[in-house]
mmCIF file of C-alpha atoms and ligand atoms in Angstrom:
data_model
loop_
_atom_site.group_PDB
_atom_site.id
_atom_site.type_symbol
_atom_site.label_atom_id
_atom_site.label_comp_id
_atom_site.label_asym_id
_atom_site.label_seq_id
_atom_site.Cartn_x
_atom_site.Cartn_y
_atom_site.Cartn_z
ATOM 1 C CA MET A 1 -0.109 -0.101 -0.013
ATOM 2 C CA SER A 2 1.323 3.545 -0.740
ATOM 3 C CA ARG A 3 -0.432 6.746 0.234
ATOM 4 C CA VAL A 4 0.142 9.904 -1.517
ATOM 5 C CA PHE A 5 -0.070 13.545 -0.149
ATOM 6 C CA ASN A 6 -3.160 14.629 -1.129
ATOM 7 C CA PHE A 7 -3.714 18.461 -1.681
ATOM 8 C CA SER A 8 -7.131 18.257 -3.015
ATOM 9 C CA ALA A 9 -9.438 21.348 -1.899
ATOM 10 C CA GLY A 10 -12.121 18.751 -0.981
ATOM 11 C CA PRO A 11 -13.182 16.060 -0.420
ATOM 12 C CA ALA A 12 -9.776 16.158 1.061
ATOM 13 C CA ILE A 13 -7.119 14.323 3.045
ATOM 14 C CA LEU A 14 -8.010 12.598 6.349
ATOM 15 C CA PRO A 15 -5.651 11.728 9.197
ATOM 16 C CA GLU A 16 -4.221 8.447 8.597
ATOM 17 C CA THR A 17 -4.806 7.167 12.105
ATOM 18 C CA VAL A 18 -8.512 7.907 11.662
ATOM 19 C CA LEU A 19 -8.662 5.946 8.376
ATOM 20 C CA GLN A 20 -6.906 3.169 10.184
ATOM 21 C CA GLN A 21 -9.219 3.099 13.093
ATOM 22 C CA ALA A 22 -12.318 3.304 10.807
ATOM 23 C CA SER A 23 -10.767 0.300 8.861
ATOM 24 C CA ALA A 24 -10.242 -1.744 11.991
ATOM 25 C CA GLU A 25 -13.823 -0.991 13.128
ATOM 26 C CA MET A 26 -15.369 -1.651 9.655
ATOM 27 C CA LEU A 27 -16.812 -4.952 10.161
ATOM 28 C CA ASP A 28 -17.459 -4.997 13.957
ATOM 29 C CA TRP A 29 -17.659 -1.756 15.620
ATOM 30 C CA GLN A 30 -16.359 -2.291 19.320
ATOM 31 C CA GLY A 31 -18.002 -5.724 19.712
ATOM 32 C CA SER A 32 -21.499 -4.714 18.155
ATOM 33 C CA GLY A 33 -21.001 -7.219 15.420
ATOM 34 C CA MET A 34 -21.817 -4.768 12.786
ATOM 35 C CA SER A 35 -20.473 -1.822 10.791
ATOM 36 C CA VAL A 36 -21.306 1.608 11.848
ATOM 37 C CA MET A 37 -22.842 1.804 8.217
ATOM 38 C CA GLU A 38 -25.415 -0.826 9.411
ATOM 39 C CA MET A 39 -26.614 0.548 12.547
ATOM 40 C CA SER A 40 -29.883 2.194 13.495
ATOM 41 C CA HIS A 41 -29.398 5.685 14.003
ATOM 42 C CA ARG A 42 -31.649 5.308 16.997
ATOM 43 C CA GLY A 43 -29.855 2.420 18.565
ATOM 44 C CA LYS A 44 -27.848 2.724 21.663
ATOM 45 C CA GLU A 45 -24.657 2.209 19.739
ATOM 46 C CA PHE A 46 -24.797 5.020 17.325
ATOM 47 C CA LYS A 47 -26.391 7.292 20.007
ATOM 48 C CA SER A 48 -23.034 7.025 21.903
ATOM 49 C CA ILE A 49 -21.019 7.697 18.748
ATOM 50 C CA ALA A 50 -23.160 10.694 18.033
ATOM 51 C CA GLU A 51 -23.050 12.072 21.555
ATOM 52 C CA LYS A 52 -19.349 11.669 21.842
ATOM 53 C CA ALA A 53 -18.711 13.265 18.317
ATOM 54 C CA GLU A 54 -20.892 16.512 19.608
ATOM 55 C CA ALA A 55 -19.350 16.548 22.907
ATOM 56 C CA ASP A 56 -15.577 16.468 21.516
ATOM 57 C CA LEU A 57 -16.423 19.277 19.021
ATOM 58 C CA ARG A 58 -18.016 21.222 21.881
ATOM 59 C CA THR A 59 -14.603 20.809 23.718
ATOM 60 C CA LEU A 60 -12.592 21.477 20.823
ATOM 61 C CA LEU A 61 -14.456 24.912 19.984
ATOM 62 C CA ALA A 62 -15.433 25.576 23.725
ATOM 63 C CA ILE A 63 -18.999 26.170 22.185
ATOM 64 C CA PRO A 64 -21.027 27.962 24.782
ATOM 65 C CA ASP A 65 -24.117 26.017 26.144
ATOM 66 C CA ASN A 66 -26.638 28.442 24.507
ATOM 67 C CA TYR A 67 -25.588 27.195 21.021
ATOM 68 C CA LYS A 68 -26.913 24.037 19.232
ATOM 69 C CA VAL A 69 -24.800 21.878 17.105
ATOM 70 C CA LEU A 70 -26.801 20.189 14.180
ATOM 71 C CA PHE A 71 -25.612 17.368 12.130
ATOM 72 C CA LEU A 72 -27.229 17.846 8.684
ATOM 73 C CA GLN A 73 -26.965 16.943 4.922
ATOM 74 C CA GLY A 74 -27.200 19.213 1.849
ATOM 75 C CA GLY A 75 -23.780 20.643 2.115
ATOM 76 C CA ALA A 76 -22.693 24.328 2.800
ATOM 77 C CA SER A 77 -24.732 25.092 -0.481
ATOM 78 C CA MET A 78 -27.965 24.088 1.503
ATOM 79 C CA GLN A 79 -26.952 26.628 4.097
ATOM 80 C CA PHE A 80 -26.680 29.330 1.695
ATOM 81 C CA ALA A 81 -30.597 29.024 1.746
ATOM 82 C CA MET A 82 -31.193 27.831 5.211
ATOM 83 C CA ALA A 83 -29.434 30.998 6.520
ATOM 84 C CA PRO A 84 -31.859 33.382 5.247
ATOM 85 C CA ILE A 85 -34.890 31.108 5.447
ATOM 86 C CA ASN A 86 -34.269 31.004 9.249
ATOM 87 C CA LEU A 87 -32.832 34.203 10.015
ATOM 88 C CA LEU A 88 -34.489 36.905 7.885
ATOM 89 C CA ALA A 89 -37.373 36.552 10.378
ATOM 90 C CA GLY A 90 -39.646 39.272 8.916
ATOM 91 C CA LYS A 91 -36.759 41.698 8.219
ATOM 92 C CA LYS A 92 -36.267 43.075 4.811
ATOM 93 C CA SER A 93 -32.626 42.339 4.160
ATOM 94 C CA ALA A 94 -29.384 41.038 5.259
ATOM 95 C CA ASP A 95 -25.667 42.350 4.783
ATOM 96 C CA TYR A 96 -23.381 40.213 2.811
ATOM 97 C CA LEU A 97 -19.661 40.590 2.367
ATOM 98 C CA LEU A 98 -18.810 39.554 -1.223
ATOM 99 C CA THR A 99 -15.235 38.326 -1.210
ATOM 100 C CA GLY A 100 -15.040 35.218 -3.434
ATOM 101 C CA GLN A 101 -16.812 32.553 -5.440
ATOM 102 C CA TRP A 102 -18.400 30.985 -2.287
ATOM 103 C CA SER A 103 -19.983 34.213 -0.960
ATOM 104 C CA LYS A 104 -20.950 35.034 -4.492
ATOM 105 C CA LYS A 105 -23.086 32.055 -4.359
ATOM 106 C CA ALA A 106 -24.411 32.598 -0.916
ATOM 107 C CA VAL A 107 -25.380 36.075 -2.155
ATOM 108 C CA ALA A 108 -27.385 34.610 -5.091
ATOM 109 C CA GLU A 109 -29.233 32.312 -3.032
ATOM 110 C CA ALA A 110 -30.170 34.699 -0.238
ATOM 111 C CA LYS A 111 -31.652 37.004 -3.064
ATOM 112 C CA ARG A 112 -34.424 34.518 -3.537
ATOM 113 C CA TYR A 113 -35.677 35.179 0.010
ATOM 114 C CA GLY A 114 -34.888 38.779 0.797
ATOM 115 C CA GLU A 115 -32.987 41.999 -0.215
ATOM 116 C CA VAL A 116 -29.201 41.676 -0.009
ATOM 117 C CA ASN A 117 -27.113 44.517 0.935
ATOM 118 C CA LEU A 118 -23.579 44.280 -0.407
ATOM 119 C CA VAL A 119 -21.510 45.880 2.309
ATOM 120 C CA ALA A 120 -18.319 44.865 0.459
ATOM 121 C CA ASP A 121 -17.284 43.642 -2.783
ATOM 122 C CA THR A 122 -13.884 42.661 -3.848
ATOM 123 C CA THR A 123 -14.523 41.565 -7.277
ATOM 124 C CA GLU A 124 -12.397 44.200 -8.705
ATOM 125 C CA SER A 125 -9.150 42.835 -6.982
ATOM 126 C CA LYS A 126 -10.298 39.477 -8.579
ATOM 127 C CA PHE A 127 -11.064 38.419 -5.016
ATOM 128 C CA THR A 128 -7.341 38.673 -3.795
ATOM 129 C CA THR A 129 -8.095 41.149 -0.973
ATOM 130 C CA VAL A 130 -10.398 41.568 2.112
ATOM 131 C CA PRO A 131 -11.983 44.810 2.910
ATOM 132 C CA GLU A 132 -10.764 47.047 5.597
ATOM 133 C CA ALA A 133 -12.376 46.430 8.808
ATOM 134 C CA SER A 134 -12.986 50.059 9.328
ATOM 135 C CA SER A 135 -14.479 50.558 5.877
ATOM 136 C CA LEU A 136 -17.501 48.111 6.717
ATOM 137 C CA ALA A 137 -20.823 50.094 7.393
ATOM 138 C CA PHE A 138 -23.376 47.514 8.540
ATOM 139 C CA ASP A 139 -27.163 48.322 8.523
ATOM 140 C CA PRO A 140 -28.193 47.998 11.999
ATOM 141 C CA ASP A 141 -31.695 46.909 10.869
ATOM 142 C CA ALA A 142 -30.219 44.013 8.845
ATOM 143 C CA ALA A 143 -31.448 40.511 9.732
ATOM 144 C CA TYR A 144 -27.714 39.328 9.935
ATOM 145 C CA VAL A 145 -24.407 39.674 8.339
ATOM 146 C CA HIS A 146 -23.053 36.936 6.153
ATOM 147 C CA TYR A 147 -19.238 36.428 5.292
ATOM 148 C CA THR A 148 -17.010 33.624 4.378
ATOM 149 C CA PRO A 149 -14.060 33.867 6.531
ATOM 150 C CA ASN A 150 -11.841 31.549 4.200
ATOM 151 C CA GLU A 151 -12.507 31.772 0.414
ATOM 152 C CA THR A 152 -11.281 28.401 -0.749
ATOM 153 C CA ILE A 153 -10.640 28.995 -4.337
ATOM 154 C CA VAL A 154 -8.377 32.059 -4.512
ATOM 155 C CA GLY A 155 -7.214 31.220 -0.828
ATOM 156 C CA VAL A 156 -8.324 34.669 0.961
ATOM 157 C CA GLU A 157 -8.895 34.411 4.640
ATOM 158 C CA PHE A 158 -10.172 37.227 6.912
ATOM 159 C CA PRO A 159 -7.547 38.379 9.379
ATOM 160 C CA TYR A 160 -10.219 39.911 11.716
ATOM 161 C CA ILE A 161 -13.691 39.211 12.696
ATOM 162 C CA PRO A 162 -16.342 41.872 11.545
ATOM 163 C CA GLU A 163 -17.665 43.808 14.499
ATOM 164 C CA THR A 164 -21.570 43.666 13.647
ATOM 165 C CA GLY A 165 -22.801 44.898 17.177
ATOM 166 C CA ASP A 166 -26.192 43.259 17.750
ATOM 167 C CA VAL A 167 -26.902 42.107 14.450
ATOM 168 C CA PRO A 168 -26.009 38.260 14.295
ATOM 169 C CA LEU A 169 -22.799 37.440 12.451
ATOM 170 C CA VAL A 170 -23.047 34.250 10.238
ATOM 171 C CA ALA A 171 -20.138 32.566 8.863
ATOM 172 C CA ASP A 172 -19.433 29.916 6.088
ATOM 173 C CA MET A 173 -16.318 28.149 7.642
ATOM 174 C CA SER A 174 -16.312 25.100 5.421
ATOM 175 C CA SER A 175 -12.583 25.290 4.709
ATOM 176 C CA ASN A 176 -11.208 26.880 7.727
ATOM 177 C CA ILE A 177 -13.284 25.363 10.670
ATOM 178 C CA LEU A 178 -10.882 23.845 13.299
ATOM 179 C CA SER A 179 -7.880 25.126 11.682
ATOM 180 C CA ARG A 180 -7.137 27.481 14.684
ATOM 181 C CA GLN A 181 -8.822 28.685 17.804
ATOM 182 C CA LEU A 182 -12.095 30.355 17.561
ATOM 183 C CA ASP A 183 -14.389 32.404 19.775
ATOM 184 C CA VAL A 184 -17.639 30.951 18.731
ATOM 185 C CA SER A 185 -19.504 33.519 20.874
ATOM 186 C CA HIS A 186 -18.979 36.355 18.341
ATOM 187 C CA TYR A 187 -21.309 34.254 15.833
ATOM 188 C CA GLY A 188 -24.910 33.842 15.652
ATOM 189 C CA LEU A 189 -24.358 31.077 13.159
ATOM 190 C CA ILE A 190 -21.548 28.913 11.863
ATOM 191 C CA TYR A 191 -21.823 26.354 9.238
ATOM 192 C CA MET A 192 -19.689 24.056 7.084
ATOM 193 C CA GLY A 193 -19.501 21.259 4.711
ATOM 194 C CA ALA A 194 -17.641 18.620 6.460
ATOM 195 C CA GLN A 195 -15.474 17.326 3.546
ATOM 196 C CA LYS A 196 -12.548 20.041 3.860
ATOM 197 C CA ASN A 197 -11.492 19.895 7.562
ATOM 198 C CA ILE A 198 -13.671 17.529 9.283
ATOM 199 C CA GLY A 199 -14.317 14.201 7.640
ATOM 200 C CA PRO A 200 -16.299 12.517 4.789
ATOM 201 C CA ALA A 201 -18.553 14.335 2.280
ATOM 202 C CA GLY A 202 -22.318 14.288 3.166
ATOM 203 C CA LEU A 203 -22.089 15.866 6.542
ATOM 204 C CA THR A 204 -23.015 19.547 7.179
ATOM 205 C CA ILE A 205 -22.453 20.891 10.757
ATOM 206 C CA VAL A 206 -24.330 23.826 11.782
ATOM 207 C CA ILE A 207 -23.629 25.859 15.187
ATOM 208 C CA VAL A 208 -26.419 28.134 15.846
ATOM 209 C CA ARG A 209 -27.321 30.445 18.921
ATOM 210 C CA GLU A 210 -30.518 29.186 20.488
ATOM 211 C CA ASP A 211 -32.487 32.527 20.262
ATOM 212 C CA LEU A 212 -32.032 32.436 16.545
ATOM 213 C CA ILE A 213 -33.892 29.078 16.191
ATOM 214 C CA GLY A 214 -37.615 28.970 15.792
ATOM 215 C CA LYS A 215 -38.144 32.072 13.387
ATOM 216 C CA ALA A 216 -38.101 30.128 9.984
ATOM 217 C CA ASN A 217 -40.273 31.135 7.136
ATOM 218 C CA PRO A 218 -43.274 28.747 7.534
ATOM 219 C CA ALA A 219 -43.751 28.385 3.987
ATOM 220 C CA MET A 220 -40.510 26.437 3.646
ATOM 221 C CA PRO A 221 -39.993 22.786 4.036
ATOM 222 C CA ALA A 222 -39.713 21.412 7.844
ATOM 223 C CA MET A 223 -36.232 19.940 6.623
ATOM 224 C CA LEU A 224 -34.974 23.466 6.075
ATOM 225 C CA ASP A 225 -36.009 24.753 9.634
ATOM 226 C CA TYR A 226 -33.373 24.584 12.200
ATOM 227 C CA LYS A 227 -36.044 24.009 14.832
ATOM 228 C CA THR A 228 -36.992 20.734 13.247
ATOM 229 C CA HIS A 229 -33.245 19.446 13.651
ATOM 230 C CA ALA A 230 -32.675 21.154 17.058
ATOM 231 C CA ASP A 231 -36.004 19.581 18.495
ATOM 232 C CA ASN A 232 -34.887 16.113 17.375
ATOM 233 C CA GLY A 233 -31.302 15.910 18.011
ATOM 234 C CA SER A 234 -30.419 16.144 14.432
ATOM 235 C CA MET A 235 -32.557 12.850 14.047
ATOM 236 C CA TYR A 236 -35.817 14.030 12.582
ATOM 237 C CA ASN A 237 -34.837 11.931 9.641
ATOM 238 C CA THR A 238 -31.873 9.648 9.075
ATOM 239 C CA PRO A 239 -28.640 11.515 9.505
ATOM 240 C CA PRO A 240 -25.372 10.861 7.642
ATOM 241 C CA THR A 241 -24.323 8.284 10.267
ATOM 242 C CA TYR A 242 -21.049 7.086 8.850
ATOM 243 C CA SER A 243 -19.917 10.586 8.288
ATOM 244 C CA TRP A 244 -20.885 11.678 11.615
ATOM 245 C CA TYR A 245 -18.835 8.585 13.058
ATOM 246 C CA VAL A 246 -15.786 9.628 11.004
ATOM 247 C CA ALA A 247 -15.989 13.259 12.074
ATOM 248 C CA GLY A 248 -16.055 12.034 15.622
ATOM 249 C CA LEU A 249 -12.858 10.113 15.139
ATOM 250 C CA VAL A 250 -11.375 13.382 13.762
ATOM 251 C CA PHE A 251 -12.394 15.336 16.503
ATOM 252 C CA ALA A 252 -10.771 12.956 19.070
ATOM 253 C CA TRP A 253 -7.542 13.053 16.883
ATOM 254 C CA ALA A 254 -7.577 16.889 17.076
ATOM 255 C CA LEU A 255 -8.066 16.698 20.832
ATOM 256 C CA ASP A 256 -5.284 14.114 21.186
ATOM 257 C CA LEU A 257 -2.877 16.524 19.284
ATOM 258 C CA GLY A 258 -3.391 19.010 22.002
ATOM 259 C CA GLY A 259 -6.740 20.907 20.712
ATOM 260 C CA LEU A 260 -7.117 23.869 18.608
ATOM 261 C CA ALA A 261 -3.871 25.717 20.082
ATOM 262 C CA ALA A 262 -1.925 22.919 19.096
ATOM 263 C CA VAL A 263 -3.383 22.553 15.661
ATOM 264 C CA GLU A 264 -3.138 26.255 14.997
ATOM 265 C CA ALA A 265 0.592 26.358 15.852
ATOM 266 C CA ILE A 266 1.210 23.415 13.296
ATOM 267 C CA ASN A 267 -1.042 24.984 10.649
ATOM 268 C CA GLN A 268 0.734 28.427 11.071
ATOM 269 C CA ARG A 269 4.090 26.793 10.694
ATOM 270 C CA LYS A 270 3.057 24.704 7.410
ATOM 271 C CA ALA A 271 1.521 27.952 5.803
ATOM 272 C CA GLU A 272 4.428 30.071 6.638
ATOM 273 C CA LYS A 273 6.992 27.817 5.317
ATOM 274 C CA LEU A 274 5.094 27.227 1.972
ATOM 275 C CA TYR A 275 4.516 30.960 1.616
ATOM 276 C CA LYS A 276 8.098 31.619 2.154
ATOM 277 C CA ALA A 277 9.179 29.054 -0.383
ATOM 278 C CA ILE A 278 6.758 30.900 -2.988
ATOM 279 C CA ASP A 279 8.051 34.415 -1.912
ATOM 280 C CA ASP A 280 11.783 33.356 -1.979
ATOM 281 C CA SER A 281 11.394 31.938 -5.411
ATOM 282 C CA ALA A 282 11.631 33.922 -8.653
ATOM 283 C CA PHE A 283 9.513 31.380 -10.414
ATOM 284 C CA TYR A 284 6.326 30.955 -8.118
ATOM 285 C CA THR A 285 3.895 33.843 -7.159
ATOM 286 C CA ASN A 286 0.875 33.926 -4.853
ATOM 287 C CA PRO A 287 -1.707 36.400 -6.052
ATOM 288 C CA VAL A 288 -3.237 37.197 -2.588
ATOM 289 C CA ALA A 289 -2.550 40.311 -0.476
ATOM 290 C CA LEU A 290 -0.160 39.806 2.299
ATOM 291 C CA ASN A 291 -2.648 40.505 5.011
ATOM 292 C CA CYS A 292 -5.239 37.948 4.040
ATOM 293 C CA ARG A 293 -3.260 34.868 2.796
ATOM 294 C CA SER A 294 -5.269 31.657 3.697
ATOM 295 C CA TRP A 295 -3.780 29.178 5.897
ATOM 296 C CA MET A 296 -5.596 26.355 4.402
ATOM 297 C CA ASN A 297 -5.691 26.991 0.489
ATOM 298 C CA ILE A 298 -2.606 28.306 -1.010
ATOM 299 C CA PRO A 299 -2.537 29.020 -4.832
ATOM 300 C CA PHE A 300 0.690 29.505 -6.512
ATOM 301 C CA ILE A 301 1.190 30.370 -10.112
ATOM 302 C CA LEU A 302 4.289 29.339 -12.282
ATOM 303 C CA ALA A 303 6.078 31.993 -14.279
ATOM 304 C CA ASP A 304 5.622 29.994 -17.311
ATOM 305 C CA ALA A 305 2.004 28.544 -17.566
ATOM 306 C CA GLU A 306 3.366 26.163 -20.397
ATOM 307 C CA LEU A 307 5.018 24.247 -17.623
ATOM 308 C CA ASP A 308 1.775 23.615 -15.581
ATOM 309 C CA ALA A 309 1.057 20.263 -17.075
ATOM 310 C CA THR A 310 4.615 18.982 -16.650
ATOM 311 C CA PHE A 311 4.605 20.077 -13.048
ATOM 312 C CA ILE A 312 1.321 18.364 -12.261
ATOM 313 C CA GLU A 313 2.523 15.169 -14.002
ATOM 314 C CA GLN A 314 5.906 14.946 -12.192
ATOM 315 C CA ALA A 315 4.420 16.055 -8.861
ATOM 316 C CA ALA A 316 1.990 13.321 -9.022
ATOM 317 C CA ALA A 317 4.710 10.987 -9.863
ATOM 318 C CA ALA A 318 6.319 12.108 -6.839
ATOM 319 C CA GLY A 319 3.323 11.284 -4.718
ATOM 320 C CA LEU A 320 2.150 14.891 -4.439
ATOM 321 C CA THR A 321 -1.423 14.820 -5.985
ATOM 322 C CA SER A 322 -4.403 17.216 -6.740
ATOM 323 C CA LEU A 323 -2.228 20.437 -7.127
ATOM 324 C CA LYS A 324 -4.048 21.749 -10.206
ATOM 325 C CA GLY A 325 -5.338 25.231 -9.438
ATOM 326 C CA HIS A 326 -9.025 26.248 -9.848
ATOM 327 C CA ARG A 327 -9.822 27.298 -13.425
ATOM 328 C CA SER A 328 -10.593 30.840 -12.355
ATOM 329 C CA VAL A 329 -7.141 31.323 -10.910
ATOM 330 C CA GLY A 330 -4.973 29.011 -12.862
ATOM 331 C CA GLY A 331 -1.614 27.615 -11.712
ATOM 332 C CA MET A 332 -1.556 25.504 -8.606
ATOM 333 C CA ARG A 333 -3.388 25.294 -5.618
ATOM 334 C CA ALA A 334 -2.207 23.394 -2.464
ATOM 335 C CA SER A 335 -4.824 22.757 0.119
ATOM 336 C CA ILE A 336 -2.890 21.929 3.192
ATOM 337 C CA TYR A 337 -5.982 21.245 5.718
ATOM 338 C CA ASN A 338 -5.301 19.835 9.287
ATOM 339 C CA ALA A 339 -4.723 16.268 8.286
ATOM 340 C CA MET A 340 -2.029 17.248 5.841
ATOM 341 C CA PRO A 341 1.183 16.367 7.758
ATOM 342 C CA GLU A 342 4.119 18.713 8.003
ATOM 343 C CA ALA A 343 6.063 16.261 5.919
ATOM 344 C CA GLY A 344 3.823 16.590 3.117
ATOM 345 C CA VAL A 345 4.275 20.374 2.871
ATOM 346 C CA ASP A 346 8.037 19.831 3.360
ATOM 347 C CA LYS A 347 8.111 17.315 0.417
ATOM 348 C CA LEU A 348 6.010 19.846 -1.708
ATOM 349 C CA ILE A 349 8.478 22.702 -1.115
ATOM 350 C CA ALA A 350 11.437 20.448 -1.913
ATOM 351 C CA PHE A 351 9.853 19.303 -5.178
ATOM 352 C CA MET A 352 8.974 22.902 -6.061
ATOM 353 C CA GLN A 353 12.583 23.899 -5.452
ATOM 354 C CA GLU A 354 14.008 21.060 -7.624
ATOM 355 C CA PHE A 355 11.330 21.750 -10.295
ATOM 356 C CA GLU A 356 12.476 25.487 -10.514
ATOM 357 C CA ARG A 357 16.195 24.381 -10.490
ATOM 358 C CA THR A 358 15.901 21.923 -13.495
ATOM 359 C CA ARG A 359 12.894 23.287 -15.472
ATOM 360 C CA ALA A 360 12.508 26.956 -15.096
HETATM 361 C C1 PLP B 401 -16.504 23.874 -0.585
HETATM 362 C C2 PLP B 401 -17.102 24.978 0.098
HETATM 363 C C3 PLP B 401 -18.681 25.141 -0.166
HETATM 364 C C4 PLP B 401 -19.429 24.201 -0.729
HETATM 365 O O1 PLP B 401 -19.848 23.148 -0.086
HETATM 366 P P1 PLP B 401 -20.788 22.004 -0.383
HETATM 367 O O2 PLP B 401 -20.641 21.229 0.830
HETATM 368 O O3 PLP B 401 -20.231 21.226 -1.603
HETATM 369 O O4 PLP B 401 -22.059 22.647 -0.611
HETATM 370 C C5 PLP B 401 -19.138 26.449 0.353
HETATM 371 N N1 PLP B 401 -18.344 27.346 0.939
HETATM 372 C C6 PLP B 401 -17.084 27.224 1.173
HETATM 373 C C7 PLP B 401 -16.261 28.250 1.825
HETATM 374 C C8 PLP B 401 -16.354 26.025 0.575
HETATM 375 O O5 PLP B 401 -14.933 25.943 0.686
#
């Protein structure tokens, strides 16, 4: 068996020890005589798996008691709709920060349910910047403020949390949740697809302050009402049980590493060394402004685009895969989520330097 260093933006790399544990428990989960995939979501075995996963996530993020954690389906893309459906609550409009492809999709979806007030729009910089904190003039009557703290495609991460006063702050943290410490109490709603930094695709996690639950537009399906899921412990219908289980293994793994303070230190080191390698080189460039470079998604452009295909081919042959950049940015993109070992980043840097020396 040989495993590669997989730099995919998502679904993405998982910790090897997690995969080994899932593999060891595949046929017989802890003496139950069955796979987690085969268990009733209402049985005591799965109940214990579900409760432990939630408890570990609460510990990792120090989630305050007045927040519910929901384990849902539909992806972050479903939350683009569920946020307005649940939080507009009779108000006319919501404020949005448009800073990349994902917030653009969130804006387009929200417009189906209410008015969207664009408080910032970085389209002109090709989404390589974030707005100055002091330039953000929020509407005090907005139902909520929505932003995307880490835009996965261009690799732009906010270096600050927008200050929205009494207006609930909503964040799509699909690609940077658990990458560093976080003060959940700043937010009304945090959501993410699991397939970047948490676990397998098919699971969407929502962290929502309790006072924001129960105000959904009644014309909408019950499945899109946070209250439906909060009242039923995320078991109104069958939840994505296997993804929930693997997510729980990942949470336990992060706690074993020392929690988010330890994870944060490793991620900072990984990102800084890759950016340094890019900046020190005359061949690779990163298009993002220095104050908002993502720790998780790091694009780099080769000076000669004609060499892109060769780079990808030789990198793959060296066990460094899924480096092709998003078509809107070009070049390469290395997604270095929590599960990417530091050795993977070191190997990528060594490969880049050797490629520059021999091909550029
Ligand atoms: C991947 C991603 C999405 C889309 O997630 P789905 O689960 O596929 O709907 C949304 N927002 C961000 C920031 C992402 O990285």
